[in-house]
Amino acid sequence: MNSKRKRIIADFTYNPVTAKAHANIALIKYWGKRSVDLNLPAVGSISLTLDALQTTTTLQFDDHLENDILQLDHRIVAGEPLERVSTFLDLAAGTIKRPRAKISTSNNFPTGAGLASSASGFAALAIAANQGMNLQLTDKELSKLARQGSGSAARSIYGGFAEMRCGSSLNDDSDDFAQGLYNDSYWDLRLLIAVTSANKKEIGSTEGMVRTAKTSPFYRGWVESQNEDLDEMRRSISNKDFEKVGELTEHSCFKMHGLAMSARSPILYWNAATTKMIHTIWNLRKKGIAAYVTMDAGPQVKVLCLPGRAELVKQAMLSVEGVKQIIEAKPGPGATIVSDDQQTVKNN
Ligand code: 2P0
């Protein structure tokens, strides 16, 4: 793997190891890569981990298996998702040949529809691999490992507010890691998620980012203006300035989507309900209710508000045509192991 960490012991746990991680929502968005091969981001990002969107992953090494097996939301899947998971476990094992594995993972929310399932998925897998292979990684190293599965996954290692830092080298990831800013008890906020479609997105994030970087005339401006947004967001979170956090969250979101729309061919992740929801929230704001929208690589709309306004905002969101479900989230915890019976077998 690219990261400079050293493997300490080559012990594999043959008993199942289960990890949990929560998805996160980027308040300052990541979009674009300096290196696709190493999955190095072109910009830093700041996120909030969410309690309501959870992935549970069980990793079990088994020498009797012919191949790795991936079970996703109770169905065996092959092809690209399995390859991605197998490659990730190989990366985690480094130069050591690892046993084959069964990976069972389930989300309590729709997979691949812009609800950050790859973030919670690879964060959970990184934590499980760390335990299952006895890697003894620090949080920083875990975030680097998770990043190699999916850029946003680095942030889900942490609870509450996290920042993904962006290095400058094209072939080295020593400065590309996430760190926790404030834990999940720092600030009681609500993020209401309007699910407007449970379908898998048509343009994956990586494809969207690559196309945008290659073809948008605004890409340079996006990269160059990111540090200012990150600085302002860090300051606003530390001041608990909700209006400023909300305003910056919307700004980063629309800047990212405007950028993606300016790619050739254009990338538009929204549907009719997405735009209706944006106007509904902006109308609430005109009436003095502080609520702010953000969208990711999908048509779902996430609305940030204070706890005292959550019920009112939720009712307004439910009135939008095309909304299938509202998920109410609070700041959530970092990724953890939830079970492991500690029997390890020496790998020779
Ligand atoms: C983010 N997104 O900061 C941005 C905002 C979507 C929009 O990170 O290619 O699955 O695996 O590194 O992390 C979603 O993309 O991308 C994402 P890869 P990832 O949350």
Short mmCIF file of N, CA, C and O in Angstrom, two decimals, residues 112-242:
data_model
loop_
_atom_site.label_atom_id
_atom_site.label_comp_id
_atom_site.label_asym_id
_atom_site.label_seq_id
_atom_site.Cartn_x
_atom_site.Cartn_y
_atom_site.Cartn_z
N GLY A 112 -25.56 3.27 -2.34
CA GLY A 112 -25.15 3.80 -3.65
C GLY A 112 -26.06 4.86 -4.23
O GLY A 112 -26.09 5.07 -5.43
N ALA A 113 -26.82 5.54 -3.40
CA ALA A 113 -27.74 6.55 -3.91
C ALA A 113 -27.40 7.94 -3.38
O ALA A 113 -28.26 8.79 -3.23
N GLY A 114 -26.13 8.16 -3.09
CA GLY A 114 -25.73 9.48 -2.61
C GLY A 114 -25.95 9.64 -1.12
O GLY A 114 -26.08 10.75 -0.62
N LEU A 115 -25.98 8.54 -0.39
CA LEU A 115 -26.07 8.63 1.07
C LEU A 115 -24.77 8.14 1.72
O LEU A 115 -24.78 7.67 2.84
N ALA A 116 -23.69 8.25 0.97
CA ALA A 116 -22.36 8.00 1.53
C ALA A 116 -22.17 6.59 2.07
O ALA A 116 -21.52 6.38 3.08
N SER A 117 -22.72 5.59 1.35
CA SER A 117 -22.52 4.21 1.81
C SER A 117 -21.07 3.78 1.67
O SER A 117 -20.60 2.95 2.43
N SER A 118 -20.34 4.35 0.70
CA SER A 118 -18.93 3.94 0.57
C SER A 118 -18.11 4.52 1.72
O SER A 118 -17.11 3.94 2.12
N ALA A 119 -18.53 5.65 2.26
CA ALA A 119 -17.81 6.25 3.39
C ALA A 119 -17.92 5.35 4.62
O ALA A 119 -16.91 4.94 5.20
N SER A 120 -19.13 5.02 5.01
CA SER A 120 -19.29 4.16 6.19
C SER A 120 -18.78 2.75 5.88
O SER A 120 -18.21 2.09 6.75
N GLY A 121 -18.96 2.30 4.63
CA GLY A 121 -18.55 0.94 4.25
C GLY A 121 -17.05 0.75 4.37
O GLY A 121 -16.59 -0.21 5.01
N PHE A 122 -16.27 1.64 3.79
CA PHE A 122 -14.81 1.45 3.84
C PHE A 122 -14.24 1.83 5.21
O PHE A 122 -13.19 1.30 5.59
N ALA A 123 -14.90 2.71 5.93
CA ALA A 123 -14.43 2.99 7.30
C ALA A 123 -14.63 1.73 8.16
O ALA A 123 -13.73 1.33 8.91
N ALA A 124 -15.78 1.10 8.03
CA ALA A 124 -16.04 -0.13 8.81
C ALA A 124 -15.06 -1.24 8.40
O ALA A 124 -14.51 -1.95 9.25
N LEU A 125 -14.81 -1.35 7.10
CA LEU A 125 -13.90 -2.40 6.63
C LEU A 125 -12.46 -2.14 7.09
O LEU A 125 -11.73 -3.07 7.42
N ALA A 126 -12.06 -0.87 7.11
CA ALA A 126 -10.71 -0.53 7.59
C ALA A 126 -10.55 -0.93 9.05
O ALA A 126 -9.53 -1.52 9.45
N ILE A 127 -11.57 -0.64 9.85
CA ILE A 127 -11.51 -0.97 11.28
C ILE A 127 -11.50 -2.50 11.47
O ILE A 127 -10.75 -3.04 12.29
N ALA A 128 -12.34 -3.18 10.67
CA ALA A 128 -12.39 -4.65 10.77
C ALA A 128 -11.06 -5.26 10.32
O ALA A 128 -10.55 -6.19 10.95
N ALA A 129 -10.49 -4.73 9.22
CA ALA A 129 -9.21 -5.26 8.72
C ALA A 129 -8.10 -5.03 9.74
O ALA A 129 -7.26 -5.91 9.98
N ASN A 130 -8.11 -3.88 10.36
CA ASN A 130 -7.09 -3.55 11.37
C ASN A 130 -7.12 -4.58 12.50
O ASN A 130 -6.09 -5.07 12.94
N GLN A 131 -8.35 -4.91 12.92
CA GLN A 131 -8.50 -5.88 14.00
C GLN A 131 -8.21 -7.30 13.51
O GLN A 131 -7.48 -8.05 14.14
N GLY A 132 -8.78 -7.63 12.35
CA GLY A 132 -8.66 -8.99 11.83
C GLY A 132 -7.24 -9.36 11.45
O GLY A 132 -6.87 -10.53 11.45
N MET A 133 -6.43 -8.36 11.08
CA MET A 133 -5.04 -8.63 10.69
C MET A 133 -4.06 -8.17 11.75
O MET A 133 -2.84 -8.16 11.51
N ASN A 134 -4.56 -7.72 12.87
CA ASN A 134 -3.72 -7.23 13.97
C ASN A 134 -2.71 -6.19 13.48
O ASN A 134 -1.50 -6.29 13.72
N LEU A 135 -3.20 -5.18 12.76
CA LEU A 135 -2.31 -4.19 12.15
C LEU A 135 -1.87 -3.11 13.14
O LEU A 135 -0.88 -2.43 12.92
N GLN A 136 -2.66 -2.92 14.18
CA GLN A 136 -2.34 -1.92 15.22
C GLN A 136 -2.13 -0.52 14.65
O GLN A 136 -1.15 0.17 14.95
N LEU A 137 -3.05 -0.12 13.79
CA LEU A 137 -2.95 1.21 13.17
C LEU A 137 -3.49 2.29 14.10
O LEU A 137 -4.45 2.07 14.85
N THR A 138 -2.90 3.48 14.01
CA THR A 138 -3.44 4.65 14.71
C THR A 138 -4.65 5.17 13.92
O THR A 138 -4.87 4.77 12.76
N ASP A 139 -5.39 6.11 14.51
CA ASP A 139 -6.54 6.68 13.79
C ASP A 139 -6.11 7.32 12.48
O ASP A 139 -6.78 7.21 11.47
N LYS A 140 -4.99 8.01 12.53
CA LYS A 140 -4.48 8.67 11.32
C LYS A 140 -4.19 7.63 10.23
O LYS A 140 -4.56 7.80 9.07
N GLU A 141 -3.56 6.53 10.63
CA GLU A 141 -3.25 5.48 9.65
C GLU A 141 -4.53 4.80 9.18
O GLU A 141 -4.65 4.44 8.00
N LEU A 142 -5.48 4.63 10.08
CA LEU A 142 -6.76 4.05 9.68
C LEU A 142 -7.46 4.92 8.65
O LEU A 142 -8.08 4.43 7.70
N SER A 143 -7.36 6.25 8.86
CA SER A 143 -8.02 7.16 7.91
C SER A 143 -7.35 7.07 6.54
O SER A 143 -8.02 7.14 5.51
N LYS A 144 -6.05 6.86 6.52
CA LYS A 144 -5.34 6.71 5.23
C LYS A 144 -5.75 5.42 4.53
O LYS A 144 -5.91 5.38 3.32
N LEU A 145 -5.87 4.38 5.35
CA LEU A 145 -6.30 3.10 4.78
C LEU A 145 -7.72 3.23 4.21
O LEU A 145 -7.98 2.87 3.06
N ALA A 146 -8.62 3.80 5.01
CA ALA A 146 -10.02 3.96 4.57
C ALA A 146 -10.07 4.80 3.30
O ALA A 146 -10.85 4.52 2.38
N ARG A 147 -9.24 5.84 3.22
CA ARG A 147 -9.22 6.73 2.05
C ARG A 147 -8.93 5.97 0.76
O ARG A 147 -9.41 6.32 -0.31
N GLN A 148 -8.13 4.92 0.88
CA GLN A 148 -7.79 4.17 -0.33
C GLN A 148 -8.97 3.35 -0.84
O GLN A 148 -9.02 2.97 -2.00
N GLY A 149 -9.94 3.11 0.03
CA GLY A 149 -11.19 2.49 -0.41
C GLY A 149 -12.12 3.52 -1.02
O GLY A 149 -12.71 3.32 -2.08
N SER A 150 -12.24 4.65 -0.35
CA SER A 150 -13.13 5.72 -0.80
C SER A 150 -12.71 7.00 -0.07
O SER A 150 -12.52 6.97 1.16
N GLY A 151 -12.56 8.08 -0.81
CA GLY A 151 -12.02 9.30 -0.23
C GLY A 151 -12.77 9.76 1.01
O GLY A 151 -12.17 10.11 2.03
N SER A 152 -14.09 9.73 0.94
CA SER A 152 -14.90 10.24 2.05
C SER A 152 -14.84 9.32 3.27
O SER A 152 -15.18 9.73 4.38
N ALA A 153 -14.42 8.06 3.07
CA ALA A 153 -14.37 7.09 4.18
C ALA A 153 -13.36 7.49 5.25
O ALA A 153 -13.52 7.16 6.43
N ALA A 154 -12.31 8.22 4.83
CA ALA A 154 -11.29 8.65 5.80
C ALA A 154 -11.93 9.43 6.93
O ALA A 154 -11.53 9.31 8.10
N ARG A 155 -12.95 10.23 6.60
CA ARG A 155 -13.58 11.10 7.61
C ARG A 155 -14.46 10.30 8.56
O ARG A 155 -14.69 10.71 9.70
N SER A 156 -15.00 9.17 8.10
CA SER A 156 -15.91 8.37 8.94
C SER A 156 -15.20 7.58 10.02
O SER A 156 -15.84 6.94 10.85
N ILE A 157 -13.88 7.60 10.02
CA ILE A 157 -13.15 6.98 11.14
C ILE A 157 -13.49 7.74 12.43
O ILE A 157 -13.52 7.17 13.52
N TYR A 158 -13.77 9.03 12.28
CA TYR A 158 -14.01 9.90 13.45
C TYR A 158 -15.49 10.19 13.64
O TYR A 158 -16.25 10.25 12.69
N GLY A 159 -15.85 10.45 14.90
CA GLY A 159 -17.21 10.92 15.18
C GLY A 159 -17.25 12.44 15.06
O GLY A 159 -16.21 13.10 14.97
N GLY A 160 -18.44 13.01 15.07
CA GLY A 160 -18.61 14.46 15.06
C GLY A 160 -18.04 15.12 13.82
O GLY A 160 -18.20 14.62 12.70
N PHE A 161 -17.32 16.23 14.02
CA PHE A 161 -16.74 16.96 12.89
C PHE A 161 -15.34 16.43 12.59
O PHE A 161 -14.53 16.26 13.51
N ALA A 162 -15.07 16.20 11.31
CA ALA A 162 -13.74 15.71 10.91
C ALA A 162 -13.27 16.49 9.70
O ALA A 162 -14.08 17.02 8.93
N GLU A 163 -11.96 16.55 9.58
CA GLU A 163 -11.39 17.22 8.40
C GLU A 163 -10.46 16.27 7.67
O GLU A 163 -9.60 15.62 8.28
N MET A 164 -10.65 16.18 6.37
CA MET A 164 -9.72 15.44 5.52
C MET A 164 -8.70 16.42 4.99
O MET A 164 -9.05 17.43 4.38
N ARG A 165 -7.45 16.14 5.24
CA ARG A 165 -6.39 17.04 4.79
C ARG A 165 -5.87 16.58 3.43
O ARG A 165 -5.84 15.39 3.14
N CYS A 166 -5.47 17.55 2.66
CA CYS A 166 -5.03 17.27 1.30
C CYS A 166 -3.56 17.61 1.18
O CYS A 166 -3.15 18.73 1.47
N GLY A 167 -2.75 16.64 0.78
CA GLY A 167 -1.33 16.89 0.60
C GLY A 167 -1.06 17.51 -0.77
O GLY A 167 -1.99 17.92 -1.46
N SER A 168 0.21 17.57 -1.14
CA SER A 168 0.52 18.18 -2.43
C SER A 168 1.28 17.25 -3.39
O SER A 168 1.32 17.48 -4.58
N SER A 169 1.85 16.17 -2.86
CA SER A 169 2.62 15.27 -3.72
C SER A 169 1.69 14.44 -4.61
O SER A 169 0.58 14.09 -4.21
N LEU A 170 2.18 14.14 -5.82
CA LEU A 170 1.36 13.32 -6.74
C LEU A 170 1.57 11.83 -6.51
O LEU A 170 0.81 11.01 -7.02
N ASN A 171 2.61 11.47 -5.76
CA ASN A 171 2.87 10.04 -5.61
C ASN A 171 3.13 9.62 -4.16
O ASN A 171 3.73 8.60 -3.90
N ASP A 172 2.67 10.43 -3.25
CA ASP A 172 2.91 10.12 -1.84
C ASP A 172 1.73 10.61 -1.03
O ASP A 172 1.22 11.70 -1.27
N ASP A 173 1.27 9.79 -0.08
CA ASP A 173 0.06 10.18 0.67
C ASP A 173 0.36 10.56 2.12
O ASP A 173 -0.53 10.51 2.96
N SER A 174 1.62 10.96 2.39
CA SER A 174 1.94 11.20 3.80
C SER A 174 1.11 12.32 4.43
O SER A 174 0.90 12.34 5.63
N ASP A 175 0.64 13.26 3.61
CA ASP A 175 -0.17 14.36 4.18
C ASP A 175 -1.66 14.21 3.90
O ASP A 175 -2.43 15.15 4.14
N ASP A 176 -2.09 13.08 3.36
CA ASP A 176 -3.51 12.89 3.03
C ASP A 176 -4.18 12.00 4.07
O ASP A 176 -4.25 10.79 3.91
N PHE A 177 -4.61 12.62 5.14
CA PHE A 177 -5.27 11.85 6.19
C PHE A 177 -6.36 12.71 6.81
O PHE A 177 -6.39 13.93 6.62
N ALA A 178 -7.25 12.05 7.54
CA ALA A 178 -8.31 12.81 8.21
C ALA A 178 -7.98 12.94 9.69
O ALA A 178 -7.23 12.13 10.24
N GLN A 179 -8.52 13.98 10.30
CA GLN A 179 -8.36 14.12 11.74
C GLN A 179 -9.68 14.60 12.33
O GLN A 179 -10.48 15.26 11.66
N GLY A 180 -9.89 14.24 13.60
CA GLY A 180 -11.11 14.67 14.26
C GLY A 180 -10.99 16.14 14.66
O GLY A 180 -9.92 16.56 15.13
N LEU A 181 -12.05 16.91 14.46
CA LEU A 181 -12.05 18.31 14.92
C LEU A 181 -12.75 18.40 16.27
O LEU A 181 -12.20 18.92 17.24
N TYR A 182 -13.99 17.90 16.33
CA TYR A 182 -14.78 17.91 17.58
C TYR A 182 -15.60 16.63 17.59
O TYR A 182 -16.11 16.22 16.55
N ASN A 183 -15.77 16.04 18.76
CA ASN A 183 -16.51 14.77 18.78
C ASN A 183 -18.03 14.98 18.71
O ASN A 183 -18.51 16.12 18.64
N ASP A 184 -18.77 13.90 18.75
CA ASP A 184 -20.21 13.97 18.48
C ASP A 184 -21.01 14.66 19.57
O ASP A 184 -22.20 14.95 19.38
N SER A 185 -20.41 14.94 20.72
CA SER A 185 -21.18 15.63 21.76
C SER A 185 -20.89 17.14 21.77
O SER A 185 -21.42 17.88 22.58
N TYR A 186 -20.07 17.60 20.83
CA TYR A 186 -19.66 19.02 20.83
C TYR A 186 -20.82 19.98 20.56
O TYR A 186 -20.94 21.02 21.20
N TRP A 187 -21.71 19.60 19.62
CA TRP A 187 -22.74 20.55 19.18
C TRP A 187 -23.96 19.74 18.74
O TRP A 187 -23.85 18.92 17.84
N ASP A 188 -25.08 19.98 19.38
CA ASP A 188 -26.30 19.22 19.05
C ASP A 188 -26.98 19.84 17.83
O ASP A 188 -27.67 20.85 17.94
N LEU A 189 -26.78 19.22 16.69
CA LEU A 189 -27.38 19.68 15.43
C LEU A 189 -28.27 18.58 14.88
O LEU A 189 -28.22 17.44 15.34
N ARG A 190 -29.07 18.93 13.89
CA ARG A 190 -29.86 17.92 13.19
C ARG A 190 -29.58 18.01 11.70
O ARG A 190 -29.44 19.10 11.15
N LEU A 191 -29.51 16.84 11.09
CA LEU A 191 -29.43 16.77 9.64
C LEU A 191 -30.60 15.91 9.17
O LEU A 191 -30.67 14.72 9.50
N LEU A 192 -31.53 16.53 8.46
CA LEU A 192 -32.71 15.81 7.97
C LEU A 192 -32.45 15.43 6.52
O LEU A 192 -32.11 16.29 5.70
N ILE A 193 -32.60 14.15 6.23
CA ILE A 193 -32.26 13.67 4.89
C ILE A 193 -33.54 13.29 4.16
O ILE A 193 -34.28 12.40 4.59
N ALA A 194 -33.81 13.99 3.05
CA ALA A 194 -34.97 13.64 2.22
C ALA A 194 -34.51 12.67 1.15
O ALA A 194 -33.69 13.02 0.30
N VAL A 195 -35.01 11.45 1.21
CA VAL A 195 -34.70 10.46 0.18
C VAL A 195 -35.69 10.69 -0.96
O VAL A 195 -36.90 10.55 -0.78
N THR A 196 -35.17 11.12 -2.11
CA THR A 196 -36.05 11.40 -3.25
C THR A 196 -35.96 10.30 -4.30
O THR A 196 -36.72 10.28 -5.25
N SER A 197 -35.00 9.40 -4.14
CA SER A 197 -34.88 8.25 -5.03
C SER A 197 -33.99 7.23 -4.33
O SER A 197 -32.97 7.60 -3.75
N ALA A 198 -34.38 5.96 -4.42
CA ALA A 198 -33.53 4.92 -3.81
C ALA A 198 -32.71 4.22 -4.88
O ALA A 198 -32.05 3.22 -4.61
N ASN A 199 -32.74 4.75 -6.12
CA ASN A 199 -31.99 4.11 -7.21
C ASN A 199 -30.50 4.40 -7.08
O ASN A 199 -30.11 5.44 -6.56
N LYS A 200 -29.72 3.47 -7.62
CA LYS A 200 -28.27 3.68 -7.67
C LYS A 200 -27.96 4.82 -8.62
O LYS A 200 -28.61 4.97 -9.66
N LYS A 201 -26.98 5.67 -8.26
CA LYS A 201 -26.68 6.81 -9.14
C LYS A 201 -26.10 6.34 -10.47
O LYS A 201 -25.43 5.31 -10.53
N GLU A 202 -26.33 7.14 -11.51
CA GLU A 202 -25.86 6.74 -12.84
C GLU A 202 -24.38 7.04 -13.04
O GLU A 202 -23.69 6.33 -13.76
N ILE A 203 -23.91 8.11 -12.45
CA ILE A 203 -22.48 8.47 -12.60
C ILE A 203 -21.83 8.38 -11.23
O ILE A 203 -22.14 9.16 -10.33
N GLY A 204 -20.94 7.40 -11.08
CA GLY A 204 -20.25 7.23 -9.80
C GLY A 204 -19.38 8.44 -9.49
O GLY A 204 -19.03 9.22 -10.39
N SER A 205 -19.03 8.60 -8.22
CA SER A 205 -18.26 9.78 -7.81
C SER A 205 -16.91 9.87 -8.51
O SER A 205 -16.53 10.94 -8.98
N THR A 206 -16.21 8.73 -8.60
CA THR A 206 -14.88 8.77 -9.21
C THR A 206 -14.98 9.22 -10.66
O THR A 206 -14.26 10.11 -11.11
N GLU A 207 -15.93 8.61 -11.39
CA GLU A 207 -16.12 8.98 -12.80
C GLU A 207 -16.49 10.46 -12.92
O GLU A 207 -15.95 11.19 -13.76
N GLY A 208 -17.38 10.90 -12.04
CA GLY A 208 -17.81 12.30 -12.05
C GLY A 208 -16.65 13.24 -11.78
O GLY A 208 -16.48 14.27 -12.44
N MET A 209 -15.81 12.87 -10.81
CA MET A 209 -14.68 13.73 -10.46
C MET A 209 -13.66 13.80 -11.60
O MET A 209 -13.14 14.88 -11.91
N VAL A 210 -13.39 12.66 -12.20
CA VAL A 210 -12.40 12.62 -13.28
C VAL A 210 -12.89 13.45 -14.47
O VAL A 210 -12.15 14.26 -15.04
N ARG A 211 -14.16 13.27 -14.82
CA ARG A 211 -14.70 14.03 -15.95
C ARG A 211 -14.68 15.54 -15.66
O ARG A 211 -14.34 16.35 -16.52
N THR A 212 -15.04 15.88 -14.44
CA THR A 212 -15.06 17.30 -14.07
C THR A 212 -13.66 17.91 -14.18
O THR A 212 -13.48 18.99 -14.74
N ALA A 213 -12.67 17.20 -13.62
CA ALA A 213 -11.30 17.74 -13.62
C ALA A 213 -10.79 17.91 -15.05
O ALA A 213 -10.08 18.86 -15.35
N LYS A 214 -11.18 16.98 -15.92
CA LYS A 214 -10.68 17.03 -17.30
C LYS A 214 -11.36 18.11 -18.12
O LYS A 214 -10.74 18.68 -19.01
N THR A 215 -12.63 18.37 -17.86
CA THR A 215 -13.39 19.15 -18.84
C THR A 215 -13.99 20.46 -18.33
O THR A 215 -14.39 21.29 -19.14
N SER A 216 -14.10 20.65 -17.02
CA SER A 216 -14.74 21.89 -16.56
C SER A 216 -13.76 23.07 -16.64
O SER A 216 -12.65 22.98 -16.11
N PRO A 217 -14.20 24.17 -17.23
CA PRO A 217 -13.32 25.34 -17.27
C PRO A 217 -13.15 25.99 -15.89
O PRO A 217 -12.31 26.85 -15.70
N PHE A 218 -13.98 25.54 -14.93
CA PHE A 218 -13.95 26.16 -13.59
C PHE A 218 -13.15 25.35 -12.57
O PHE A 218 -13.09 25.70 -11.39
N TYR A 219 -12.57 24.23 -13.02
CA TYR A 219 -11.96 23.31 -12.05
C TYR A 219 -10.83 23.97 -11.25
O TYR A 219 -10.73 23.80 -10.04
N ARG A 220 -10.01 24.74 -11.93
CA ARG A 220 -8.88 25.39 -11.24
C ARG A 220 -9.38 26.33 -10.14
O ARG A 220 -8.84 26.36 -9.04
N GLY A 221 -10.42 27.06 -10.47
CA GLY A 221 -11.00 27.99 -9.48
C GLY A 221 -11.54 27.24 -8.27
O GLY A 221 -11.43 27.70 -7.13
N TRP A 222 -12.14 26.08 -8.52
CA TRP A 222 -12.64 25.24 -7.43
C TRP A 222 -11.51 24.84 -6.49
O TRP A 222 -11.59 25.01 -5.28
N VAL A 223 -10.43 24.33 -7.07
CA VAL A 223 -9.31 23.86 -6.24
C VAL A 223 -8.69 25.04 -5.48
O VAL A 223 -8.43 24.96 -4.28
N GLU A 224 -8.50 26.15 -6.20
CA GLU A 224 -7.81 27.30 -5.58
C GLU A 224 -8.62 27.98 -4.49
O GLU A 224 -8.07 28.61 -3.60
N SER A 225 -9.94 27.88 -4.56
CA SER A 225 -10.76 28.60 -3.57
C SER A 225 -11.11 27.74 -2.35
O SER A 225 -11.77 28.19 -1.42
N GLN A 226 -10.67 26.47 -2.36
CA GLN A 226 -11.12 25.55 -1.29
C GLN A 226 -10.54 25.91 0.08
O GLN A 226 -11.26 25.83 1.08
N ASN A 227 -9.28 26.31 0.15
CA ASN A 227 -8.67 26.54 1.46
C ASN A 227 -9.37 27.64 2.24
O ASN A 227 -9.52 27.57 3.46
N GLU A 228 -9.84 28.65 1.50
CA GLU A 228 -10.57 29.74 2.15
C GLU A 228 -11.86 29.21 2.80
O GLU A 228 -12.19 29.55 3.93
N ASP A 229 -12.57 28.35 2.07
CA ASP A 229 -13.80 27.77 2.62
C ASP A 229 -13.51 26.90 3.85
O ASP A 229 -14.23 26.91 4.83
N LEU A 230 -12.41 26.15 3.76
CA LEU A 230 -12.04 25.27 4.88
C LEU A 230 -11.71 26.11 6.12
O LEU A 230 -12.17 25.81 7.23
N ASP A 231 -10.94 27.18 5.92
CA ASP A 231 -10.57 28.04 7.04
C ASP A 231 -11.81 28.64 7.69
O ASP A 231 -11.95 28.65 8.91
N GLU A 232 -12.71 29.14 6.84
CA GLU A 232 -13.93 29.79 7.37
C GLU A 232 -14.81 28.78 8.10
O GLU A 232 -15.40 29.08 9.13
N MET A 233 -14.88 27.57 7.55
CA MET A 233 -15.73 26.55 8.18
C MET A 233 -15.16 26.15 9.54
O MET A 233 -15.88 26.03 10.53
N ARG A 234 -13.85 25.93 9.59
CA ARG A 234 -13.21 25.58 10.87
C ARG A 234 -13.51 26.64 11.92
O ARG A 234 -13.89 26.34 13.05
N ARG A 235 -13.36 27.92 11.51
CA ARG A 235 -13.63 29.04 12.43
C ARG A 235 -15.08 29.05 12.87
O ARG A 235 -15.39 29.22 14.04
N SER A 236 -15.99 28.86 11.93
CA SER A 236 -17.42 28.95 12.24
C SER A 236 -17.87 27.81 13.16
O SER A 236 -18.72 28.00 14.02
N ILE A 237 -17.29 26.63 12.95
CA ILE A 237 -17.63 25.51 13.84
C ILE A 237 -17.08 25.80 15.24
O ILE A 237 -17.76 25.57 16.24
N SER A 238 -15.87 26.33 15.29
CA SER A 238 -15.30 26.59 16.62
C SER A 238 -16.08 27.68 17.35
O SER A 238 -16.20 27.66 18.58
N ASN A 239 -16.70 28.61 16.61
CA ASN A 239 -17.54 29.65 17.23
C ASN A 239 -18.99 29.20 17.41
O ASN A 239 -19.82 29.97 17.89
N LYS A 240 -19.31 27.99 16.97
CA LYS A 240 -20.70 27.50 16.95
C LYS A 240 -21.63 28.53 16.33
O LYS A 240 -22.71 28.83 16.84
N ASP A 241 -21.17 29.09 15.21
CA ASP A 241 -21.96 30.10 14.50
C ASP A 241 -22.82 29.36 13.47
O ASP A 241 -22.38 29.09 12.34
N PHE A 242 -24.05 29.02 13.86
CA PHE A 242 -24.86 28.13 13.03
C PHE A 242 -25.17 28.74 11.65
O PHE A 242 -25.08 28.05 10.63
#
